[in-house]
Amino acid sequence: MKVIDKSVLILREAVNYIAGSDAHLCTFEKCVTDSKCNFVGKLRALEAKDALVLFAIIDSSFEFNLTSDEWTTVQFMCRFLDPFHSITELFSRYDYPTSNLYFANVLAIEKLLVLGNNHEWGDYSTLLAIVVVLDPQYKMWRHGSRKSMTHL
């Protein structure tokens, strides 16, 4: 995380600079239109990359322009962190129980952290593991033979 720290901090400051002033927001919206960026709603830096580059050209006091290598780092980190974000949102839902999703997603997180396909089962909640085993979605037991959970 220390490697990406500089790129993320620069990007955070760029967003704060633009969002901190109505004039900057107006200029940035023009840059979005001119660069034909493909995003809606809140500023998402990767989707607005071209607009941010154009904004840096137009606004001479904007000092938060990222280099090509820094954009590559931000792009890599977004791809890496996206599954964690998705799983966190899934666990944070309050409109229905998510205990049956726990085990499979914890394994997915572990797989991402290990960056390989070989994992140990580790120390997970026995009760939540049983919930997954009993969940018909996973159908772990079929015709007397145990189906592997490696697809999780």
GROMACS .gro file of N, CA and C in nm:
model
  456
    1MET      N    1   0.082  -0.119   0.000
    1MET     CA    2   0.000   0.000   0.000
    1MET      C    3   0.087   0.126   0.000
    2LYS      N    4   0.206   0.119   0.054
    2LYS     CA    5   0.293   0.237   0.055
    2LYS      C    6   0.334   0.277  -0.086
    3VAL      N    7   0.346   0.179  -0.176
    3VAL     CA    8   0.385   0.207  -0.314
    3VAL      C    9   0.280   0.293  -0.383
    4ILE      N   10   0.154   0.266  -0.355
    4ILE     CA   11   0.047   0.341  -0.420
    4ILE      C   12   0.012   0.469  -0.349
    5ASP      N   13   0.066   0.487  -0.233
    5ASP     CA   14   0.028   0.601  -0.149
    5ASP      C   15   0.039   0.734  -0.223
    6LYS      N   16   0.148   0.760  -0.292
    6LYS     CA   17   0.169   0.888  -0.361
    6LYS      C   18   0.063   0.909  -0.470
    7SER      N   19   0.039   0.809  -0.551
    7SER     CA   20  -0.059   0.822  -0.660
    7SER      C   21  -0.198   0.847  -0.606
    8VAL      N   22  -0.236   0.773  -0.504
    8VAL     CA   23  -0.369   0.788  -0.447
    8VAL      C   24  -0.384   0.924  -0.381
    9LEU      N   25  -0.281   0.970  -0.311
    9LEU     CA   26  -0.287   1.101  -0.247
    9LEU      C   27  -0.301   1.213  -0.349
   10ILE      N   28  -0.226   1.204  -0.457
   10ILE     CA   29  -0.235   1.306  -0.563
   10ILE      C   30  -0.375   1.307  -0.622
   11LEU      N   31  -0.428   1.190  -0.649
   11LEU     CA   32  -0.562   1.180  -0.707
   11LEU      C   33  -0.668   1.233  -0.610
   12ARG      N   34  -0.654   1.201  -0.483
   12ARG     CA   35  -0.747   1.250  -0.381
   12ARG      C   36  -0.743   1.403  -0.375
   13GLU      N   37  -0.623   1.459  -0.380
   13GLU     CA   38  -0.610   1.605  -0.379
   13GLU      C   39  -0.670   1.668  -0.504
   14ALA      N   40  -0.655   1.601  -0.618
   14ALA     CA   41  -0.713   1.650  -0.743
   14ALA      C   42  -0.865   1.657  -0.732
   15VAL      N   43  -0.925   1.552  -0.679
   15VAL     CA   44  -1.071   1.548  -0.662
   15VAL      C   45  -1.115   1.657  -0.563
   16ASN      N   46  -1.043   1.672  -0.452
   16ASN     CA   47  -1.077   1.776  -0.354
   16ASN      C   48  -1.065   1.915  -0.413
   17TYR      N   49  -0.963   1.936  -0.495
   17TYR     CA   50  -0.941   2.066  -0.560
   17TYR      C   51  -1.060   2.100  -0.649
   18ILE      N   52  -1.103   2.003  -0.729
   18ILE     CA   53  -1.214   2.027  -0.822
   18ILE      C   54  -1.345   2.042  -0.747
   19ALA      N   55  -1.369   1.955  -0.650
   19ALA     CA   56  -1.496   1.958  -0.577
   19ALA      C   57  -1.506   2.076  -0.481
   20GLY      N   58  -1.394   2.137  -0.449
   20GLY     CA   59  -1.393   2.245  -0.350
   20GLY      C   60  -1.433   2.381  -0.403
   21SER      N   61  -1.463   2.391  -0.531
   21SER     CA   62  -1.496   2.522  -0.588
   21SER      C   63  -1.599   2.505  -0.700
   22ASP      N   64  -1.701   2.589  -0.698
   22ASP     CA   65  -1.802   2.584  -0.804
   22ASP      C   66  -1.741   2.617  -0.940
   23ALA      N   67  -1.646   2.710  -0.941
   23ALA     CA   68  -1.580   2.746  -1.067
   23ALA      C   69  -1.500   2.627  -1.121
   24HIS      N   70  -1.430   2.556  -1.032
   24HIS     CA   71  -1.354   2.438  -1.076
   24HIS      C   72  -1.447   2.329  -1.127
   25LEU      N   73  -1.560   2.311  -1.057
   25LEU     CA   74  -1.658   2.211  -1.101
   25LEU      C   75  -1.714   2.245  -1.239
   26CYS      N   76  -1.742   2.371  -1.261
   26CYS     CA   77  -1.794   2.415  -1.391
   26CYS      C   78  -1.693   2.389  -1.502
   27THR      N   79  -1.567   2.424  -1.475
   27THR     CA   80  -1.460   2.399  -1.573
   27THR      C   81  -1.443   2.250  -1.596
   28PHE      N   82  -1.449   2.173  -1.489
   28PHE     CA   83  -1.433   2.028  -1.502
   28PHE      C   84  -1.547   1.967  -1.583
   29GLU      N   85  -1.671   2.012  -1.560
   29GLU     CA   86  -1.784   1.962  -1.638
   29GLU      C   87  -1.765   1.988  -1.787
   30LYS      N   88  -1.710   2.105  -1.820
   30LYS     CA   89  -1.679   2.134  -1.960
   30LYS      C   90  -1.572   2.038  -2.012
   31CYS      N   91  -1.473   2.008  -1.930
   31CYS     CA   92  -1.369   1.912  -1.968
   31CYS      C   93  -1.426   1.772  -1.990
   32VAL      N   94  -1.524   1.735  -1.908
   32VAL     CA   95  -1.591   1.605  -1.924
   32VAL      C   96  -1.662   1.600  -2.058
   33THR      N   97  -1.733   1.707  -2.090
   33THR     CA   98  -1.805   1.713  -2.217
   33THR      C   99  -1.707   1.710  -2.334
   34ASP      N  100  -1.604   1.791  -2.327
   34ASP     CA  101  -1.507   1.800  -2.436
   34ASP      C  102  -1.429   1.671  -2.456
   35SER      N  103  -1.399   1.601  -2.347
   35SER     CA  104  -1.319   1.477  -2.358
   35SER      C  105  -1.407   1.354  -2.377
   36LYS      N  106  -1.538   1.373  -2.371
   36LYS     CA  107  -1.635   1.264  -2.389
   36LYS      C  108  -1.612   1.149  -2.290
   37CYS      N  109  -1.585   1.186  -2.164
   37CYS     CA  110  -1.568   1.085  -2.059
   37CYS      C  111  -1.699   1.011  -2.038
   38ASN      N  112  -1.687   0.887  -1.999
   38ASN     CA  113  -1.803   0.801  -1.984
   38ASN      C  114  -1.831   0.772  -1.837
   39PHE      N  115  -1.879   0.870  -1.764
   39PHE     CA  116  -1.919   0.847  -1.626
   39PHE      C  117  -2.035   0.937  -1.589
   40VAL      N  118  -2.111   0.893  -1.489
   40VAL     CA  119  -2.228   0.968  -1.445
   40VAL      C  120  -2.221   0.979  -1.292
   41GLY      N  121  -2.269   1.087  -1.239
   41GLY     CA  122  -2.278   1.100  -1.094
   41GLY      C  123  -2.147   1.144  -1.032
   42LYS      N  124  -2.115   1.083  -0.919
   42LYS     CA  125  -1.996   1.121  -0.844
   42LYS      C  126  -1.871   1.101  -0.929
   43LEU      N  127  -1.773   1.183  -0.901
   43LEU     CA  128  -1.647   1.176  -0.974
   43LEU      C  129  -1.576   1.044  -0.946
   44ARG      N  130  -1.554   0.969  -1.051
   44ARG     CA  131  -1.475   0.847  -1.042
   44ARG      C  132  -1.354   0.870  -1.127
   45ALA      N  133  -1.241   0.875  -1.063
   45ALA     CA  134  -1.119   0.922  -1.125
   45ALA      C  135  -1.079   0.845  -1.251
   46LEU      N  136  -1.088   0.713  -1.250
   46LEU     CA  137  -1.045   0.638  -1.368
   46LEU      C  138  -1.136   0.665  -1.487
   47GLU      N  139  -1.265   0.678  -1.461
   47GLU     CA  140  -1.359   0.706  -1.569
   47GLU      C  141  -1.343   0.849  -1.620
   48ALA      N  142  -1.285   0.936  -1.538
   48ALA     CA  143  -1.270   1.076  -1.574
   48ALA      C  144  -1.124   1.111  -1.606
   49LYS      N  145  -1.044   1.012  -1.635
   49LYS     CA  146  -0.901   1.036  -1.658
   49LYS      C  147  -0.878   1.141  -1.767
   50ASP      N  148  -0.943   1.126  -1.880
   50ASP     CA  149  -0.923   1.220  -1.991
   50ASP      C  150  -0.966   1.362  -1.953
   51ALA      N  151  -1.076   1.371  -1.878
   51ALA     CA  152  -1.122   1.503  -1.833
   51ALA      C  153  -1.024   1.564  -1.734
   52LEU      N  154  -0.966   1.483  -1.646
   52LEU     CA  155  -0.868   1.533  -1.550
   52LEU      C  156  -0.742   1.582  -1.620
   53VAL      N  157  -0.699   1.510  -1.723
   53VAL     CA  158  -0.581   1.552  -1.801
   53VAL      C  159  -0.610   1.684  -1.870
   54LEU      N  160  -0.728   1.696  -1.931
   54LEU     CA  161  -0.767   1.820  -1.998
   54LEU      C  162  -0.781   1.935  -1.897
   55PHE      N  163  -0.836   1.905  -1.780
   55PHE     CA  164  -0.850   2.006  -1.675
   55PHE      C  165  -0.713   2.061  -1.635
   56ALA      N  166  -0.613   1.974  -1.627
   56ALA     CA  167  -0.477   2.017  -1.590
   56ALA      C  168  -0.419   2.112  -1.694
   57ILE      N  169  -0.457   2.095  -1.819
   57ILE     CA  170  -0.409   2.183  -1.926
   57ILE      C  171  -0.478   2.320  -1.917
   58ILE      N  172  -0.607   2.319  -1.888
   58ILE     CA  173  -0.686   2.442  -1.884
   58ILE      C  174  -0.659   2.525  -1.759
   59ASP      N  175  -0.652   2.460  -1.643
   59ASP     CA  176  -0.637   2.530  -1.515
   59ASP      C  177  -0.489   2.533  -1.477
   60SER      N  178  -0.427   2.650  -1.491
   60SER     CA  179  -0.282   2.661  -1.467
   60SER      C  180  -0.244   2.643  -1.319
   61SER      N  181  -0.339   2.659  -1.227
   61SER     CA  182  -0.307   2.642  -1.085
   61SER      C  183  -0.330   2.498  -1.037
   62PHE      N  184  -0.378   2.413  -1.125
   62PHE     CA  185  -0.401   2.272  -1.091
   62PHE      C  186  -0.266   2.200  -1.092
   63GLU      N  187  -0.223   2.153  -0.977
   63GLU     CA  188  -0.091   2.091  -0.966
   63GLU      C  189  -0.098   1.944  -0.928
   64PHE      N  190  -0.210   1.881  -0.958
   64PHE     CA  191  -0.230   1.742  -0.915
   64PHE      C  192  -0.240   1.647  -1.033
   65ASN      N  193  -0.169   1.677  -1.140
   65ASN     CA  194  -0.172   1.592  -1.258
   65ASN      C  195  -0.087   1.468  -1.235
   66LEU      N  196  -0.142   1.353  -1.265
   66LEU     CA  197  -0.069   1.227  -1.247
   66LEU      C  198   0.012   1.193  -1.371
   67THR      N  199   0.125   1.127  -1.349
   67THR     CA  200   0.206   1.078  -1.460
   67THR      C  201   0.141   0.951  -1.515
   68SER      N  202   0.190   0.907  -1.628
   68SER     CA  203   0.139   0.784  -1.688
   68SER      C  204   0.157   0.664  -1.594
   69ASP      N  205   0.273   0.656  -1.529
   69ASP     CA  206   0.299   0.547  -1.435
   69ASP      C  207   0.205   0.553  -1.315
   70GLU      N  208   0.176   0.673  -1.268
   70GLU     CA  209   0.084   0.688  -1.155
   70GLU      C  210  -0.059   0.646  -1.193
   71TRP      N  211  -0.101   0.680  -1.314
   71TRP     CA  212  -0.234   0.634  -1.361
   71TRP      C  213  -0.237   0.482  -1.370
   72THR      N  214  -0.128   0.422  -1.417
   72THR     CA  215  -0.120   0.276  -1.426
   72THR      C  216  -0.131   0.214  -1.287
   73THR      N  217  -0.065   0.274  -1.189
   73THR     CA  218  -0.072   0.225  -1.052
   73THR      C  219  -0.214   0.235  -0.998
   74VAL      N  220  -0.279   0.348  -1.021
   74VAL     CA  221  -0.417   0.366  -0.974
   74VAL      C  222  -0.509   0.264  -1.041
   75GLN      N  223  -0.490   0.243  -1.170
   75GLN     CA  224  -0.571   0.146  -1.243
   75GLN      C  225  -0.553   0.005  -1.187
   76PHE      N  226  -0.429  -0.034  -1.161
   76PHE     CA  227  -0.401  -0.166  -1.105
   76PHE      C  228  -0.467  -0.181  -0.968
   77MET      N  229  -0.454  -0.080  -0.883
   77MET     CA  230  -0.509  -0.088  -0.749
   77MET      C  231  -0.662  -0.094  -0.752
   78CYS      N  232  -0.724  -0.022  -0.844
   78CYS     CA  233  -0.870  -0.029  -0.855
   78CYS      C  234  -0.915  -0.169  -0.895
   79ARG      N  235  -0.845  -0.229  -0.990
   79ARG     CA  236  -0.880  -0.366  -1.030
   79ARG      C  237  -0.859  -0.463  -0.915
   80PHE      N  238  -0.751  -0.443  -0.838
   80PHE     CA  239  -0.721  -0.532  -0.727
   80PHE      C  240  -0.823  -0.515  -0.614
   81LEU      N  241  -0.862  -0.392  -0.583
   81LEU     CA  242  -0.949  -0.365  -0.470
   81LEU      C  243  -1.098  -0.382  -0.500
   82ASP      N  244  -1.136  -0.385  -0.628
   82ASP     CA  245  -1.277  -0.395  -0.665
   82ASP      C  246  -1.348  -0.516  -0.604
   83PRO      N  247  -1.288  -0.637  -0.607
   83PRO     CA  248  -1.358  -0.750  -0.543
   83PRO      C  249  -1.379  -0.729  -0.393
   84PHE      N  250  -1.284  -0.666  -0.326
   84PHE     CA  251  -1.300  -0.639  -0.183
   84PHE      C  252  -1.417  -0.543  -0.160
   85HIS      N  253  -1.428  -0.443  -0.247
   85HIS     CA  254  -1.538  -0.348  -0.238
   85HIS      C  255  -1.672  -0.419  -0.259
   86SER      N  256  -1.679  -0.504  -0.359
   86SER     CA  257  -1.803  -0.576  -0.390
   86SER      C  258  -1.845  -0.667  -0.274
   87ILE      N  259  -1.748  -0.738  -0.218
   87ILE     CA  260  -1.778  -0.829  -0.107
   87ILE      C  261  -1.819  -0.750   0.016
   88THR      N  262  -1.754  -0.637   0.041
   88THR     CA  263  -1.791  -0.553   0.155
   88THR      C  264  -1.934  -0.502   0.139
   89GLU      N  265  -1.969  -0.458   0.019
   89GLU     CA  266  -2.107  -0.413  -0.004
   89GLU      C  267  -2.206  -0.527   0.017
   90LEU      N  268  -2.171  -0.646  -0.029
   90LEU     CA  269  -2.257  -0.762  -0.012
   90LEU      C  270  -2.281  -0.791   0.135
   91PHE      N  271  -2.175  -0.790   0.215
   91PHE     CA  272  -2.187  -0.817   0.359
   91PHE      C  273  -2.258  -0.704   0.432
   92SER      N  274  -2.258  -0.586   0.376
   92SER     CA  275  -2.317  -0.471   0.444
   92SER      C  276  -2.467  -0.455   0.419
   93ARG      N  277  -2.522  -0.537   0.335
   93ARG     CA  278  -2.665  -0.526   0.307
   93ARG      C  279  -2.745  -0.558   0.432
   94TYR      N  280  -2.853  -0.488   0.448
   94TYR     CA  281  -2.935  -0.508   0.566
   94TYR      C  282  -3.075  -0.556   0.533
   95ASP      N  283  -3.109  -0.565   0.406
   95ASP     CA  284  -3.244  -0.602   0.370
   95ASP      C  285  -3.267  -0.753   0.363
   96TYR      N  286  -3.161  -0.833   0.370
   96TYR     CA  287  -3.177  -0.977   0.377
   96TYR      C  288  -3.052  -1.038   0.441
   97PRO      N  289  -3.067  -1.155   0.501
   97PRO     CA  290  -2.952  -1.218   0.568
   97PRO      C  291  -2.846  -1.261   0.468
   98THR      N  292  -2.720  -1.248   0.507
   98THR     CA  293  -2.611  -1.283   0.416
   98THR      C  294  -2.519  -1.390   0.475
   99SER      N  295  -2.563  -1.459   0.580
   99SER     CA  296  -2.475  -1.558   0.642
   99SER      C  297  -2.439  -1.671   0.546
  100ASN      N  298  -2.528  -1.705   0.453
  100ASN     CA  299  -2.496  -1.811   0.357
  100ASN      C  300  -2.390  -1.767   0.255
  101LEU      N  301  -2.367  -1.638   0.245
  101LEU     CA  302  -2.267  -1.586   0.151
  101LEU      C  303  -2.129  -1.572   0.216
  102TYR      N  304  -2.125  -1.583   0.347
  102TYR     CA  305  -2.002  -1.557   0.422
  102TYR      C  306  -1.886  -1.646   0.377
  103PHE      N  307  -1.904  -1.775   0.383
  103PHE     CA  308  -1.794  -1.869   0.365
  103PHE      C  309  -1.731  -1.857   0.225
  104ALA      N  310  -1.816  -1.857   0.123
  104ALA     CA  311  -1.765  -1.850  -0.014
  104ALA      C  312  -1.689  -1.719  -0.038
  105ASN      N  313  -1.739  -1.611   0.018
  105ASN     CA  314  -1.673  -1.483  -0.004
  105ASN      C  315  -1.547  -1.466   0.078
  106VAL      N  316  -1.543  -1.522   0.197
  106VAL     CA  317  -1.419  -1.520   0.275
  106VAL      C  318  -1.312  -1.600   0.200
  107LEU      N  319  -1.351  -1.710   0.140
  107LEU     CA  320  -1.255  -1.787   0.059
  107LEU      C  321  -1.210  -1.706  -0.062
  108ALA      N  322  -1.300  -1.631  -0.123
  108ALA     CA  323  -1.263  -1.547  -0.238
  108ALA      C  324  -1.162  -1.441  -0.196
  109ILE      N  325  -1.184  -1.381  -0.079
  109ILE     CA  326  -1.089  -1.281  -0.029
  109ILE      C  327  -0.954  -1.346  -0.003
  110GLU      N  328  -0.956  -1.462   0.060
  110GLU     CA  329  -0.831  -1.531   0.089
  110GLU      C  330  -0.757  -1.564  -0.041
  111LYS      N  331  -0.830  -1.606  -0.142
  111LYS     CA  332  -0.771  -1.638  -0.271
  111LYS      C  333  -0.704  -1.515  -0.332
  112LEU      N  334  -0.769  -1.400  -0.321
  112LEU     CA  335  -0.711  -1.276  -0.373
  112LEU      C  336  -0.585  -1.237  -0.297
  113LEU      N  337  -0.587  -1.256  -0.167
  113LEU     CA  338  -0.471  -1.218  -0.086
  113LEU      C  339  -0.353  -1.312  -0.109
  114VAL      N  340  -0.381  -1.440  -0.127
  114VAL     CA  341  -0.275  -1.537  -0.151
  114VAL      C  342  -0.226  -1.528  -0.295
  115LEU      N  343  -0.313  -1.479  -0.384
  115LEU     CA  344  -0.284  -1.469  -0.527
  115LEU      C  345  -0.247  -1.604  -0.586
  116GLY      N  346  -0.318  -1.704  -0.545
  116GLY     CA  347  -0.298  -1.838  -0.597
  116GLY      C  348  -0.425  -1.918  -0.577
  117ASN      N  349  -0.423  -2.041  -0.624
  117ASN     CA  350  -0.541  -2.125  -0.611
  117ASN      C  351  -0.534  -2.224  -0.497
  118ASN      N  352  -0.422  -2.233  -0.431
  118ASN     CA  353  -0.408  -2.329  -0.322
  118ASN      C  354  -0.434  -2.262  -0.190
  119HIS      N  355  -0.542  -2.298  -0.124
  119HIS     CA  356  -0.563  -2.246   0.009
  119HIS      C  357  -0.593  -2.359   0.106
  120GLU      N  358  -0.572  -2.326   0.229
  120GLU     CA  359  -0.614  -2.410   0.340
  120GLU      C  360  -0.750  -2.359   0.383
  121TRP      N  361  -0.827  -2.443   0.449
  121TRP     CA  362  -0.959  -2.400   0.493
  121TRP      C  363  -0.951  -2.297   0.603
  122GLY      N  364  -0.845  -2.294   0.679
  122GLY     CA  365  -0.828  -2.191   0.782
  122GLY      C  366  -0.926  -2.206   0.896
  123ASP      N  367  -0.930  -2.110   0.984
  123ASP     CA  368  -1.017  -2.108   1.100
  123ASP      C  369  -1.138  -2.021   1.073
  124TYR      N  370  -1.244  -2.079   1.023
  124TYR     CA  371  -1.366  -2.005   0.995
  124TYR      C  372  -1.473  -2.050   1.093
  125SER      N  373  -1.572  -1.970   1.109
  125SER     CA  374  -1.682  -2.003   1.197
  125SER      C  375  -1.748  -2.133   1.154
  126THR      N  376  -1.752  -2.229   1.244
  126THR     CA  377  -1.812  -2.359   1.213
  126THR      C  378  -1.959  -2.344   1.178
  127LEU      N  379  -2.030  -2.261   1.253
  127LEU     CA  380  -2.172  -2.242   1.227
  127LEU      C  381  -2.195  -2.185   1.087
  128LEU      N  382  -2.116  -2.086   1.048
  128LEU     CA  383  -2.134  -2.029   0.915
  128LEU      C  384  -2.090  -2.125   0.805
  129ALA      N  385  -1.992  -2.207   0.832
  129ALA     CA  386  -1.952  -2.310   0.735
  129ALA      C  387  -2.066  -2.410   0.715
  130ILE      N  388  -2.136  -2.445   0.822
  130ILE     CA  389  -2.249  -2.538   0.812
  130ILE      C  390  -2.361  -2.475   0.730
  131VAL      N  391  -2.383  -2.346   0.747
  131VAL     CA  392  -2.484  -2.276   0.669
  131VAL      C  393  -2.456  -2.292   0.519
  132VAL      N  394  -2.330  -2.280   0.481
  132VAL     CA  395  -2.294  -2.295   0.340
  132VAL      C  396  -2.315  -2.439   0.294
  133VAL      N  397  -2.274  -2.534   0.376
  133VAL     CA  398  -2.290  -2.676   0.340
  133VAL      C  399  -2.437  -2.710   0.319
  134LEU      N  400  -2.523  -2.652   0.400
  134LEU     CA  401  -2.666  -2.681   0.389
  134LEU      C  402  -2.737  -2.597   0.282
  135ASP      N  403  -2.672  -2.496   0.231
  135ASP     CA  404  -2.732  -2.410   0.129
  135ASP      C  405  -2.745  -2.488  -0.001
  136PRO      N  406  -2.867  -2.503  -0.053
  136PRO     CA  407  -2.885  -2.581  -0.178
  136PRO      C  408  -2.814  -2.519  -0.298
  137GLN      N  409  -2.779  -2.392  -0.290
  137GLN     CA  410  -2.708  -2.326  -0.400
  137GLN      C  411  -2.575  -2.394  -0.428
  138TYR      N  412  -2.509  -2.445  -0.324
  138TYR     CA  413  -2.378  -2.506  -0.342
  138TYR      C  414  -2.383  -2.657  -0.363
  139LYS      N  415  -2.490  -2.723  -0.326
  139LYS     CA  416  -2.510  -2.867  -0.349
  139LYS      C  417  -2.381  -2.945  -0.333
  140MET      N  418  -2.327  -2.940  -0.213
  140MET     CA  419  -2.198  -3.004  -0.188
  140MET      C  420  -2.206  -3.156  -0.189
  141TRP      N  421  -2.319  -3.212  -0.158
  141TRP     CA  422  -2.332  -3.357  -0.154
  141TRP      C  423  -2.430  -3.399  -0.263
  142ARG      N  424  -2.383  -3.477  -0.356
  142ARG     CA  425  -2.468  -3.521  -0.465
  142ARG      C  426  -2.442  -3.670  -0.489
  143HIS      N  427  -2.545  -3.749  -0.484
  143HIS     CA  428  -2.538  -3.893  -0.508
  143HIS      C  429  -2.426  -3.959  -0.428
  144GLY      N  430  -2.413  -3.921  -0.306
  144GLY     CA  431  -2.317  -3.984  -0.216
  144GLY      C  432  -2.172  -3.942  -0.236
  145SER      N  433  -2.144  -3.854  -0.332
  145SER     CA  434  -2.006  -3.811  -0.350
  145SER      C  435  -1.996  -3.663  -0.317
  146ARG      N  436  -1.886  -3.624  -0.260
  146ARG     CA  437  -1.866  -3.485  -0.217
  146ARG      C  438  -1.817  -3.403  -0.335
  147LYS      N  439  -1.886  -3.296  -0.364
  147LYS     CA  440  -1.845  -3.206  -0.472
  147LYS      C  441  -1.741  -3.108  -0.416
  148SER      N  442  -1.637  -3.081  -0.490
  148SER     CA  443  -1.533  -2.990  -0.445
  148SER      C  444  -1.582  -2.848  -0.440
  149MET      N  445  -1.532  -2.770  -0.341
  149MET     CA  446  -1.567  -2.629  -0.332
  149MET      C  447  -1.461  -2.542  -0.397
  150THR      N  448  -1.376  -2.598  -0.481
  150THR     CA  449  -1.270  -2.517  -0.542
  150THR      C  450  -1.326  -2.414  -0.638
  151HIS      N  451  -1.451  -2.432  -0.683
  151HIS     CA  452  -1.512  -2.332  -0.772
  151HIS      C  453  -1.546  -2.205  -0.698
  152LEU      N  454  -1.544  -2.207  -0.566
  152LEU     CA  455  -1.573  -2.087  -0.488
  152LEU      C  456  -1.455  -1.998  -0.497
   0.00000   0.00000   0.00000
